[in-house]
Amino acid sequence: MQEEVPMADIDSTRFRVAGVRTTQEVKTALQSLYDVFADQGMGQATFEVTDGAEAADLWVKHKADVVPDREVIRKALASAGDFRLLDD
Amino acid sequence: MNPDFPFWLRASHLINFVLIGMLLRSGWEMLSSLPRLWWRKDCAPGTEWLRFTKRKLPKEEGVYTSLMDEKSLSPLVALPGRENIGLGRHWHGFSVMLWVLNGVVYVTLLFATGLWRRIIPTSWDVFPQAWESMKIYAGFGVPDISHYTPYDPLQMLTYTAVIFILAPLFILTGIAMAPAIRSRYPWYVKFWGGHQGARSLHFIFMVLMSGFIVMHVGLVFLVHREHNLVHMVFGDVDTARYAQAFVIIIAVIVAVVLFWIGLSYWTLADRPRAHKFLVNFTEVGRKIFLNWMRPRNSRLDTYTDDDISEFHWTNGLPPTDEESPEWIAAREKGWEGYTVTIMDDTGSGKEKVLTIEDLKALPQQSYVATHTCMQGWSATSRWTGVKLTDLMGLLGDKPADANYVLVDSYGLAQKMIDDRPREPFYAVIDLDTFAEEDTILAYERNGKPIPDYLGAPARVRVESNHGYKHVKWVKTIRWIKDYADYGDGRGGTREDSALQALNGRI
């Protein structure tokens, strides 16, 4: 057993986002998300785009004790382009 | 034709103009990837002396990544623009190789032809004379044409400073940011104030060079332009051809600017194509100047435990449950059940499964080294682990067909080039790099277990290379024949997605 090094546990949450399809759209959406993520305790974000799928998956890594605020994400995406956060 | 303005001089001047623009534009692409500058031995957010971003990332480690700090520049401004740090770095390398070559030819011919005498001052009188010129310019006046033989004292001092001081300083601070040089000659990097000192100085030199260019080009058109333009275009002193020279100069400037922008769009149109072209070209420079440098952190005391950084950025956060339930399960049990598998993927099928305790039973390697990310941040730590050569030696002799070692992770890539669902993070290292004594599988940082966000419980360290080769949360290490058979075929996740070079020595 090794000594435990205290640090924030990281969890991830998946969102579904319509309108994000191309590499440039992914970059545009991420730029907008990263403008607000730190204030929310949210870190790394990744879009996974699958050909033919209705929406892209947005994986957000965040502190385990943080519940990602959908409204913050929705607003950030909407401000960047025609990107819509879908219901689960 | 005047012998003072021979063809080689005018040609090298034009080539320099083209290349300096490519250097500046690709440099801005790199700066936009981490638009902050430090003088410190770490890069904690909020401690920078200059930043070009409004984003304020907290200092809490292991939650926010440096990729969150990346900004996007227009292809009209940067080369290539739109968050392409890998390609920006390659364009910088491509341009600098040609720029240095052009500079060497220019300086050689300058001395061979004796033309150096009209640029390099040979009398202390140049200083009071330059001061007189300065006063005239400050009063929005123009020194009489008789001051120019062909350059006035202020030009002589400025050109000498730019060519023989500023340009070499650019090169010296640029190479100080190469991991190959840092791991071989750490004293050299320390001389510049460490990686961040070299990066900040490189930025300041860029500002000085940009200022010089604006002033230089401005004065060409404002001060006796009927002479300057004819000198540059025709190498002549007959001002009767001024109008012709003016038209040609404007046309050339427009063409060069369009060429710069065209390079950006050519790059963005097919990024893997640009990667292949640029990496093949720049690899020549890496092979000649860097590949022979072997790290020796473990034998030097240039960096000690006193140099250890307080803050360490990361790129990529630890695996989560949907990425690797086995890594999560092992972490919950204090790494009981965590394994690293070493194997031969060249045909024999040999493999061995090792625990952390097995790793610790092998001969230990420990040293203080500075980690640098291609984005620009750095952090110094003491790393302890087992040499990869000792580890892979447990499988017996290197298989005859093995040409590379591939390391993959329990974690997934942060991003794929086409944004398809993520695949496991991996990196490939060549056999020479594999054999370096500072290429290890580390299980301790600063004398303690590696924190989760920095690769717990075991990560690779390849000190002669940038951080994208240092796989965290290691799952397997294997002999392979050819990296083209894995991933997108470019030799690693960051090579595939961010179009970095397989050889990460600069």
Coordinates of C-alpha atoms in Angstrom, one line a residue:
Chain A
M1 CA 0.0 0.0 0.0
Q2 CA 1.3 3.4 -0.9
E3 CA 0.9 6.6 0.9
E4 CA -2.1 8.5 -0.2
V5 CA -1.4 11.9 -1.8
P6 CA -4.4 14.2 -1.0
M7 CA -5.9 15.9 -4.0
A8 CA -9.2 16.6 -5.6
D9 CA -10.9 13.5 -6.9
I10 CA -12.0 13.8 -10.5
D11 CA -15.2 12.6 -12.0
S12 CA -16.7 13.0 -15.4
T13 CA -20.2 13.8 -16.8
R14 CA -21.5 13.3 -20.3
F15 CA -23.7 15.8 -22.1
R16 CA -25.2 15.7 -25.5
V17 CA -24.8 18.7 -27.8
A18 CA -26.4 19.3 -31.1
G19 CA -24.8 21.4 -33.8
V20 CA -21.2 20.5 -33.1
R21 CA -19.9 18.5 -36.0
T22 CA -16.7 19.8 -37.5
T23 CA -13.3 20.3 -36.0
Q24 CA -13.7 24.0 -36.1
E25 CA -17.1 23.8 -34.4
V26 CA -15.5 21.7 -31.6
K27 CA -12.8 24.3 -31.1
T28 CA -15.2 27.2 -31.1
A29 CA -17.5 25.5 -28.5
L30 CA -14.5 24.5 -26.3
Q31 CA -13.2 28.1 -26.3
S32 CA -16.5 29.3 -25.0
L33 CA -16.7 26.5 -22.4
Y34 CA -13.2 27.2 -21.1
D35 CA -14.0 30.8 -20.6
V36 CA -16.4 29.8 -17.8
F37 CA -15.3 26.3 -16.6
A38 CA -12.7 27.3 -14.0
D39 CA -15.2 29.3 -12.0
Q40 CA -17.4 26.2 -11.9
G41 CA -14.8 23.7 -10.8
M42 CA -14.9 22.1 -14.2
G43 CA -11.7 21.1 -16.0
Q44 CA -11.0 19.2 -19.2
A45 CA -13.7 18.8 -21.8
T46 CA -13.8 16.6 -24.8
F47 CA -16.2 16.4 -27.7
E48 CA -16.8 13.0 -29.3
V49 CA -18.4 13.3 -32.7
T50 CA -19.8 10.2 -34.4
D51 CA -20.8 10.2 -38.0
G52 CA -24.5 10.2 -38.5
A53 CA -25.3 10.7 -34.8
E54 CA -27.9 13.3 -33.8
A55 CA -25.6 14.9 -31.3
A56 CA -22.0 15.0 -30.2
D57 CA -21.0 13.7 -26.7
L58 CA -19.4 16.3 -24.5
W59 CA -17.4 14.7 -21.7
V60 CA -16.5 17.1 -18.9
K61 CA -14.1 16.2 -16.2
H62 CA -14.6 18.0 -12.9
K63 CA -14.1 17.8 -9.2
A64 CA -16.0 14.9 -7.8
D65 CA -17.9 17.2 -5.4
V66 CA -19.1 19.5 -8.2
V67 CA -22.3 19.0 -10.0
P68 CA -21.9 20.6 -13.4
D69 CA -24.3 23.4 -14.0
R70 CA -26.2 22.6 -17.2
E71 CA -27.4 26.2 -17.4
V72 CA -23.9 27.5 -17.5
I73 CA -22.9 25.0 -20.1
R74 CA -26.0 25.8 -22.2
K75 CA -25.4 29.5 -22.1
A76 CA -21.7 29.1 -23.0
L77 CA -22.5 26.9 -25.9
A78 CA -25.3 29.1 -27.2
S79 CA -23.0 32.1 -27.1
A80 CA -20.5 30.4 -29.3
G81 CA -22.7 29.3 -32.1
D82 CA -25.8 27.3 -33.0
F83 CA -24.9 24.7 -30.4
R84 CA -27.7 23.3 -28.3
L85 CA -27.5 21.3 -25.1
L86 CA -30.0 18.4 -25.4
D87 CA -31.9 16.9 -22.5
D88 CA -30.6 13.6 -21.1
Chain B
M1 CA 24.7 48.8 -60.6
N2 CA 26.5 49.8 -57.5
P3 CA 28.9 47.3 -55.9
D4 CA 27.6 48.2 -52.5
F5 CA 24.3 46.5 -53.3
P6 CA 25.1 43.2 -55.0
F7 CA 22.5 40.7 -56.0
W8 CA 23.3 38.3 -53.1
L9 CA 22.7 41.1 -50.6
R10 CA 19.3 42.1 -52.1
A11 CA 18.3 38.4 -52.3
S12 CA 19.2 37.6 -48.7
H13 CA 17.4 40.7 -47.6
L14 CA 14.2 39.6 -49.4
I15 CA 14.6 36.0 -48.1
N16 CA 15.0 37.3 -44.6
F17 CA 11.8 39.4 -44.9
V18 CA 9.9 36.3 -46.0
L19 CA 11.3 34.1 -43.2
I20 CA 11.1 36.6 -40.4
G21 CA 7.4 36.9 -41.1
M22 CA 7.0 33.1 -41.0
L23 CA 9.0 33.0 -37.7
L24 CA 6.9 35.7 -36.1
R25 CA 3.6 34.3 -37.2
S26 CA 4.4 30.8 -36.1
G27 CA 5.8 32.2 -32.8
W28 CA 2.5 33.9 -32.1
E29 CA 0.8 30.6 -32.8
M30 CA 3.0 29.0 -30.1
L31 CA 2.5 31.8 -27.7
S32 CA -1.3 31.6 -28.1
S33 CA -1.2 28.0 -26.9
L34 CA -0.2 29.3 -23.5
P35 CA -0.5 33.1 -23.5
R36 CA 1.3 33.7 -20.3
L37 CA 5.0 34.4 -19.4
W38 CA 6.9 33.7 -16.2
W39 CA 10.3 34.3 -14.7
R40 CA 9.8 31.6 -12.1
K41 CA 10.8 27.9 -11.8
D42 CA 7.2 27.0 -12.1
C43 CA 4.2 28.3 -14.0
A44 CA 1.5 28.7 -11.3
P45 CA -1.5 30.7 -12.7
G46 CA -1.5 34.2 -11.3
T47 CA 2.3 34.4 -10.9
E48 CA 3.0 35.3 -14.5
W49 CA 4.6 38.7 -15.3
L50 CA 2.6 39.0 -18.5
R51 CA -0.5 37.4 -20.0
F52 CA -2.5 37.8 -23.1
T53 CA -5.7 36.1 -21.8
K54 CA -8.5 37.1 -19.6
R55 CA -9.0 33.5 -18.3
K56 CA -8.1 33.2 -14.7
L57 CA -7.3 29.6 -13.8
P58 CA -7.1 28.7 -10.1
K59 CA -3.8 27.4 -8.6
E60 CA -5.4 24.2 -7.5
E61 CA -3.5 21.4 -9.1
G62 CA -5.0 18.5 -10.9
V63 CA -8.4 20.0 -11.8
Y64 CA -7.6 22.4 -14.6
T65 CA -5.4 21.6 -17.6
S66 CA -3.1 23.8 -19.6
L67 CA -5.1 23.0 -22.7
M68 CA -7.9 25.1 -21.1
D69 CA -5.6 28.1 -21.5
E70 CA -5.1 27.8 -25.2
K71 CA -6.5 30.6 -27.3
S72 CA -7.3 30.6 -31.0
L73 CA -5.7 33.1 -33.4
S74 CA -6.8 33.9 -36.9
P75 CA -4.9 32.3 -39.8
L76 CA -4.5 35.9 -41.0
V77 CA -2.3 36.6 -38.0
A78 CA -0.7 33.3 -37.0
L79 CA 0.9 30.4 -38.9
P80 CA -1.2 28.4 -39.2
G81 CA -3.7 29.7 -36.6
R82 CA -6.8 28.0 -35.0
E83 CA -5.1 26.2 -32.1
N84 CA -2.5 24.2 -34.1
I85 CA 0.4 24.3 -31.7
G86 CA 2.1 21.2 -33.3
L87 CA 2.0 22.7 -36.8
G88 CA 3.0 26.1 -35.5
R89 CA 6.1 24.5 -33.9
H90 CA 7.0 22.8 -37.1
W91 CA 6.6 26.0 -39.1
H92 CA 8.8 27.7 -36.6
G93 CA 11.5 25.0 -36.9
F94 CA 11.2 25.0 -40.7
S95 CA 11.6 28.8 -40.9
V96 CA 14.4 29.0 -38.4
M97 CA 16.5 26.4 -40.2
L98 CA 16.2 28.4 -43.4
W99 CA 16.6 31.7 -41.6
V100 CA 19.8 30.6 -39.9
L101 CA 21.1 29.3 -43.2
N102 CA 20.3 32.6 -44.9
G103 CA 22.0 34.5 -42.1
V104 CA 25.1 32.4 -42.3
V105 CA 25.4 33.0 -46.0
Y106 CA 24.7 36.7 -45.5
V107 CA 27.3 37.2 -42.8
T108 CA 29.9 35.1 -44.6
L109 CA 29.5 37.1 -47.8
L110 CA 29.4 40.3 -45.8
F111 CA 32.9 39.6 -44.5
A112 CA 34.2 38.0 -47.7
T113 CA 33.4 41.1 -49.7
G114 CA 34.4 43.6 -47.1
L115 CA 30.9 45.1 -47.0
W116 CA 30.9 44.6 -43.3
R117 CA 32.8 47.9 -43.0
R118 CA 29.8 50.0 -43.8
I119 CA 27.6 48.2 -41.2
I120 CA 29.9 47.5 -38.2
P121 CA 31.2 50.7 -36.6
T122 CA 35.0 50.9 -36.4
S123 CA 35.2 54.2 -34.5
W124 CA 33.8 55.4 -31.2
D125 CA 32.7 58.5 -33.1
V126 CA 29.7 56.5 -34.2
F127 CA 28.0 57.1 -30.9
P128 CA 27.9 60.9 -30.9
Q129 CA 27.1 60.9 -34.6
A130 CA 24.2 58.5 -34.0
W131 CA 23.0 60.7 -31.1
E132 CA 22.9 63.7 -33.6
S133 CA 20.8 61.6 -36.0
M134 CA 18.5 60.5 -33.2
K135 CA 17.9 64.1 -32.3
I136 CA 17.0 65.0 -35.9
Y137 CA 14.6 62.0 -36.0
A138 CA 13.1 63.0 -32.7
G139 CA 12.3 66.4 -34.1
F140 CA 10.6 64.8 -37.0
G141 CA 13.4 65.9 -39.3
V142 CA 15.4 63.9 -41.8
P143 CA 19.2 63.9 -41.9
D144 CA 20.7 65.1 -45.1
I145 CA 21.5 62.5 -47.7
S146 CA 25.2 63.1 -47.1
H147 CA 24.9 61.4 -43.7
Y148 CA 24.3 58.1 -45.5
T149 CA 27.4 56.3 -46.7
P150 CA 25.3 54.3 -47.5
Y151 CA 24.0 54.0 -43.9
D152 CA 24.0 56.7 -41.3
P153 CA 25.7 56.1 -37.9
L154 CA 22.3 55.3 -36.2
Q155 CA 21.6 52.7 -38.9
M156 CA 25.1 51.2 -38.4
L157 CA 24.6 50.8 -34.7
T158 CA 21.1 49.4 -35.1
Y159 CA 22.0 47.0 -37.9
T160 CA 25.0 45.8 -35.9
A161 CA 22.9 45.2 -32.8
V162 CA 20.2 43.4 -34.7
I163 CA 22.5 41.2 -36.8
F164 CA 25.2 40.4 -34.3
I165 CA 23.4 40.6 -31.0
L166 CA 19.7 40.3 -31.3
A167 CA 19.6 37.5 -33.9
P168 CA 22.1 35.3 -32.0
L169 CA 20.2 35.9 -28.7
F170 CA 17.1 34.7 -30.5
I171 CA 18.9 31.5 -31.4
L172 CA 20.5 31.0 -28.0
T173 CA 17.3 31.4 -26.1
G174 CA 15.3 29.3 -28.6
I175 CA 17.6 26.3 -28.3
A176 CA 17.5 26.7 -24.5
M177 CA 13.9 25.5 -24.6
A178 CA 14.8 22.2 -26.2
P179 CA 14.6 19.2 -23.8
A180 CA 17.5 17.5 -25.6
I181 CA 19.8 20.5 -24.7
R182 CA 18.3 20.9 -21.2
S183 CA 18.8 17.3 -20.2
R184 CA 22.3 17.2 -21.6
Y185 CA 23.5 20.7 -20.6
P186 CA 21.2 21.8 -17.8
W187 CA 23.7 24.6 -16.8
Y188 CA 23.1 26.2 -20.1
V189 CA 19.3 26.5 -19.5
K190 CA 19.9 27.6 -15.9
F191 CA 22.1 30.4 -17.3
W192 CA 19.1 31.9 -19.0
G193 CA 16.9 31.6 -15.9
G194 CA 15.6 28.2 -16.6
H195 CA 13.0 27.3 -19.2
Q196 CA 10.7 30.1 -18.3
G197 CA 13.6 32.6 -18.3
A198 CA 14.6 31.6 -21.8
R199 CA 10.9 31.7 -23.0
S200 CA 10.4 35.2 -21.5
L201 CA 13.6 36.5 -23.0
H202 CA 12.8 34.9 -26.4
F203 CA 9.5 36.8 -26.2
I204 CA 11.2 40.1 -25.3
F205 CA 13.6 39.6 -28.2
M206 CA 10.6 39.0 -30.5
V207 CA 9.1 42.4 -29.3
L208 CA 12.4 44.1 -30.0
M209 CA 12.7 42.5 -33.4
S210 CA 9.1 43.5 -34.2
G211 CA 9.8 47.0 -33.1
F212 CA 12.9 47.1 -35.3
I213 CA 10.9 45.8 -38.3
V214 CA 8.2 48.5 -37.9
M215 CA 10.8 51.2 -37.5
H216 CA 13.0 49.9 -40.3
V217 CA 10.2 49.5 -42.9
G218 CA 8.7 52.9 -41.8
L219 CA 12.0 54.7 -42.2
V220 CA 12.7 53.1 -45.6
F221 CA 9.5 54.8 -46.9
L222 CA 9.9 58.0 -44.9
V223 CA 13.6 58.9 -45.2
H224 CA 15.1 59.3 -48.6
R225 CA 13.0 56.6 -50.1
E226 CA 14.0 57.5 -53.6
H227 CA 17.4 56.1 -52.7
N228 CA 16.4 53.3 -50.4
L229 CA 14.0 51.6 -52.8
V230 CA 16.3 51.8 -55.8
H231 CA 19.1 50.3 -53.7
M232 CA 16.9 47.4 -52.6
V233 CA 15.4 46.6 -55.9
F234 CA 18.0 47.4 -58.5
G235 CA 21.2 47.7 -56.5
D236 CA 21.5 51.0 -58.2
V237 CA 22.0 54.6 -57.0
D238 CA 20.2 56.2 -59.9
T239 CA 17.1 57.7 -58.4
A240 CA 15.6 58.0 -61.9
R241 CA 14.2 54.5 -61.4
Y242 CA 12.5 55.3 -58.1
A243 CA 8.9 55.1 -59.4
Q244 CA 9.7 51.7 -60.9
A245 CA 11.3 50.5 -57.7
F246 CA 8.4 51.8 -55.6
V247 CA 5.9 49.8 -57.6
I248 CA 8.0 46.7 -57.4
I249 CA 8.5 47.0 -53.7
I250 CA 4.8 47.4 -53.0
A251 CA 4.0 44.5 -55.3
V252 CA 6.6 42.3 -53.5
I253 CA 5.2 43.2 -50.1
V254 CA 1.7 42.4 -51.1
A255 CA 2.9 39.1 -52.6
V256 CA 4.8 38.1 -49.5
V257 CA 1.9 38.9 -47.2
L258 CA -0.4 36.9 -49.4
F259 CA 2.2 34.1 -49.3
W260 CA 2.3 34.1 -45.5
I261 CA -1.5 33.9 -45.3
G262 CA -1.5 31.3 -48.1
L263 CA 0.8 29.1 -46.0
S264 CA -1.7 29.2 -43.2
Y265 CA -4.6 28.1 -45.4
W266 CA -2.5 25.5 -47.2
T267 CA -1.7 24.0 -43.8
L268 CA -5.2 24.1 -42.5
A269 CA -6.6 22.6 -45.7
D270 CA -4.8 19.3 -45.0
R271 CA -3.1 19.2 -41.7
P272 CA -1.6 15.7 -41.9
R273 CA -0.1 16.6 -45.3
A274 CA 1.5 19.7 -43.8
H275 CA 2.7 17.6 -40.8
K276 CA 4.4 15.1 -43.1
F277 CA 6.1 17.8 -45.2
L278 CA 7.3 19.9 -42.2
V279 CA 8.4 17.0 -40.0
N280 CA 10.4 15.4 -42.7
F281 CA 12.2 18.7 -43.3
T282 CA 12.8 19.6 -39.7
E283 CA 13.9 16.1 -38.8
V284 CA 17.1 16.8 -40.7
G285 CA 17.9 19.5 -38.1
R286 CA 17.0 17.3 -35.1
K287 CA 19.2 14.5 -36.4
I288 CA 22.2 16.7 -37.0
F289 CA 22.1 18.9 -33.9
L290 CA 20.1 17.1 -31.2
N291 CA 19.8 13.3 -31.6
W292 CA 23.4 12.7 -30.4
M293 CA 22.7 14.5 -27.1
R294 CA 22.1 12.0 -24.3
P295 CA 20.5 13.1 -21.0
R296 CA 22.6 12.9 -17.9
N297 CA 20.4 14.4 -15.1
S298 CA 21.2 11.5 -12.9
R299 CA 25.0 12.3 -13.0
L300 CA 24.8 16.1 -12.7
D301 CA 23.9 18.3 -9.8
T302 CA 23.0 21.5 -11.7
Y303 CA 19.5 21.0 -10.6
T304 CA 18.9 19.9 -7.1
D305 CA 16.0 19.4 -4.8
D306 CA 16.1 23.2 -4.1
D307 CA 15.0 23.8 -7.6
I308 CA 11.8 21.7 -7.3
S309 CA 8.8 23.6 -8.5
E310 CA 5.8 24.4 -6.2
F311 CA 3.3 24.1 -9.0
H312 CA 3.0 21.5 -11.8
W313 CA 0.5 22.0 -14.6
T314 CA -0.9 18.9 -16.4
N315 CA -2.4 18.1 -19.8
G316 CA -5.1 15.6 -19.4
L317 CA -6.8 14.6 -16.1
P318 CA -6.8 11.2 -14.5
P319 CA -8.9 8.3 -15.9
T320 CA -12.5 8.3 -14.8
D321 CA -14.8 5.4 -14.4
E322 CA -16.0 5.3 -18.0
E323 CA -12.4 5.4 -19.2
S324 CA -10.8 2.8 -17.0
P325 CA -12.7 1.0 -14.3
E326 CA -9.7 -1.1 -13.5
W327 CA -7.5 1.9 -12.8
I328 CA -10.2 3.4 -10.6
A329 CA -10.6 0.1 -8.7
A330 CA -6.8 -0.2 -8.1
R331 CA -6.7 3.4 -6.9
E332 CA -9.4 2.7 -4.4
K333 CA -7.3 -0.1 -3.0
G334 CA -4.1 1.9 -2.7
W335 CA -2.9 0.5 -6.1
E336 CA -3.4 -3.1 -5.0
G337 CA -4.2 -4.9 -8.2
Y338 CA -2.6 -2.3 -10.4
T339 CA -0.4 -3.9 -13.1
V340 CA 1.9 -2.9 -15.9
T341 CA 2.2 -5.4 -18.6
I342 CA 5.4 -5.6 -20.6
M343 CA 5.2 -7.5 -23.9
D344 CA 6.7 -8.3 -27.2
D345 CA 4.3 -7.2 -30.0
T346 CA 6.7 -8.2 -32.8
G347 CA 5.6 -11.8 -32.9
S348 CA 6.8 -13.9 -30.0
G349 CA 3.9 -13.1 -27.8
K350 CA 6.1 -12.9 -24.7
E351 CA 4.6 -10.9 -21.9
K352 CA 5.0 -10.3 -18.2
V353 CA 2.6 -8.7 -15.7
L354 CA 4.2 -6.5 -13.0
T355 CA 2.9 -4.9 -9.9
I356 CA 4.2 -1.7 -8.3
E357 CA 6.1 -3.9 -5.8
D358 CA 7.8 -5.7 -8.7
L359 CA 8.8 -2.3 -10.2
K360 CA 10.3 -1.2 -6.9
A361 CA 12.4 -4.4 -6.6
L362 CA 14.3 -3.4 -9.8
P363 CA 17.4 -1.1 -9.7
Q364 CA 16.3 2.4 -8.9
Q365 CA 17.1 5.5 -10.9
S366 CA 16.5 9.0 -9.4
Y367 CA 17.3 12.5 -10.6
V368 CA 16.0 16.1 -10.7
A369 CA 14.7 17.1 -14.1
T370 CA 12.6 19.8 -15.6
H371 CA 9.4 18.7 -17.5
T372 CA 8.4 20.9 -20.4
C373 CA 5.2 20.8 -22.3
M374 CA 5.2 21.8 -26.0
Q375 CA 2.7 24.5 -24.9
G376 CA 5.5 26.3 -23.0
W377 CA 4.9 25.5 -19.3
S378 CA 7.5 23.7 -17.2
A379 CA 8.0 22.2 -13.8
T380 CA 11.0 20.8 -12.0
S381 CA 10.7 17.6 -9.9
R382 CA 12.7 14.7 -8.6
W383 CA 11.7 11.5 -10.4
T384 CA 12.4 8.1 -9.2
G385 CA 11.8 4.8 -10.9
V386 CA 13.2 2.0 -13.0
K387 CA 15.1 2.4 -16.3
L388 CA 13.0 1.2 -19.2
T389 CA 16.0 -0.9 -20.4
D390 CA 16.0 -2.8 -17.0
L391 CA 12.3 -3.2 -17.2
M392 CA 12.1 -4.5 -20.7
G393 CA 15.1 -6.7 -20.0
L394 CA 12.8 -8.8 -17.9
L395 CA 11.5 -10.2 -21.2
G396 CA 15.0 -11.2 -22.3
D397 CA 17.0 -9.8 -25.2
K398 CA 15.4 -7.2 -27.5
P399 CA 13.5 -9.0 -30.3
A400 CA 15.3 -8.8 -33.6
D401 CA 12.4 -7.1 -35.3
A402 CA 11.8 -4.5 -32.6
N403 CA 12.5 -1.0 -33.8
Y404 CA 10.5 1.0 -31.2
V405 CA 8.9 0.8 -27.8
L406 CA 5.2 1.7 -27.5
V407 CA 3.7 2.8 -24.1
D408 CA 0.0 3.1 -23.6
S409 CA -2.1 4.3 -20.8
Y410 CA -5.2 3.4 -18.8
G411 CA -6.3 7.0 -19.7
L412 CA -7.9 8.0 -22.9
A413 CA -6.7 10.7 -25.3
Q414 CA -7.9 14.2 -24.5
K415 CA -8.8 14.6 -28.1
M416 CA -8.6 12.7 -31.4
I417 CA -7.7 14.6 -34.6
D418 CA -11.2 14.1 -36.1
D419 CA -13.0 14.2 -32.8
R420 CA -14.1 10.6 -33.1
P421 CA -14.6 8.7 -29.7
R422 CA -11.4 8.8 -27.7
E423 CA -8.9 6.0 -27.8
P424 CA -6.2 5.1 -25.2
F425 CA -3.3 7.5 -24.9
Y426 CA 0.0 6.2 -26.2
A427 CA 3.5 7.3 -27.2
V428 CA 6.3 5.6 -29.2
I429 CA 10.0 6.1 -28.5
D430 CA 12.8 5.0 -30.7
L431 CA 15.5 2.6 -29.5
D432 CA 18.2 5.3 -28.9
T433 CA 15.8 7.3 -26.7
F434 CA 14.7 4.1 -25.0
A435 CA 18.3 3.3 -24.1
E436 CA 19.0 6.7 -22.5
E437 CA 19.7 6.4 -18.8
D438 CA 17.0 9.1 -18.0
T439 CA 14.3 7.2 -19.7
I440 CA 12.4 5.5 -16.9
L441 CA 9.1 4.3 -15.6
A442 CA 8.7 6.5 -12.5
Y443 CA 6.7 5.6 -9.4
E444 CA 7.8 8.5 -7.2
R445 CA 7.8 12.2 -7.5
N446 CA 9.7 14.3 -5.0
G447 CA 10.2 11.3 -2.8
K448 CA 6.4 10.5 -2.6
P449 CA 4.0 8.4 -4.7
I450 CA 3.1 10.2 -7.9
P451 CA -0.1 12.1 -7.5
D452 CA -3.1 11.0 -9.5
Y453 CA -3.0 13.9 -11.9
L454 CA 0.6 13.4 -12.8
G455 CA 0.3 9.8 -13.7
A456 CA -0.2 7.6 -10.6
P457 CA 1.0 5.1 -9.8
A458 CA 3.5 4.8 -12.6
R459 CA 4.4 7.0 -15.6
V460 CA 7.1 7.2 -18.2
R461 CA 9.8 9.9 -18.1
V462 CA 11.7 10.5 -21.3
E463 CA 13.9 13.5 -20.3
S464 CA 15.3 14.2 -23.7
N465 CA 11.8 14.8 -25.1
H466 CA 8.9 17.1 -24.4
G467 CA 6.1 16.0 -22.1
Y468 CA 3.9 14.5 -24.7
K469 CA 6.1 11.4 -24.8
H470 CA 5.8 10.9 -21.0
V471 CA 2.8 8.7 -20.8
K472 CA 0.9 8.8 -17.6
W473 CA -1.1 6.0 -15.9
V474 CA 0.9 3.4 -17.7
K475 CA -0.8 0.2 -18.7
T476 CA 1.5 -1.6 -21.1
I477 CA 5.0 -1.2 -22.5
R478 CA 5.8 -3.2 -25.6
W479 CA 8.3 -3.9 -28.3
I480 CA 6.9 -3.0 -31.7
K481 CA 8.2 -3.2 -35.3
D482 CA 6.7 0.0 -36.7
Y483 CA 4.7 2.8 -35.2
A484 CA 2.8 3.2 -38.5
D485 CA 0.8 0.1 -37.4
Y486 CA -0.7 1.8 -34.4
G487 CA -3.2 4.7 -33.9
D488 CA -3.2 7.1 -36.9
G489 CA 0.4 6.0 -37.6
R490 CA 2.3 9.0 -36.5
G491 CA 3.8 7.6 -33.4
G492 CA 1.7 8.7 -30.5
T493 CA -1.6 10.3 -29.4
R494 CA -0.2 13.9 -29.5
E495 CA 1.5 13.1 -32.8
D496 CA -1.8 11.8 -34.2
S497 CA -4.1 14.5 -32.8
A498 CA -2.0 17.6 -32.3
L499 CA 0.4 16.7 -35.1
Q500 CA 3.5 16.9 -32.9
A501 CA 6.7 15.2 -34.2
L502 CA 7.7 11.7 -33.2
N503 CA 11.0 13.1 -32.2
G504 CA 10.2 15.4 -29.3
R505 CA 13.7 16.7 -28.6
I506 CA 12.8 20.3 -29.4

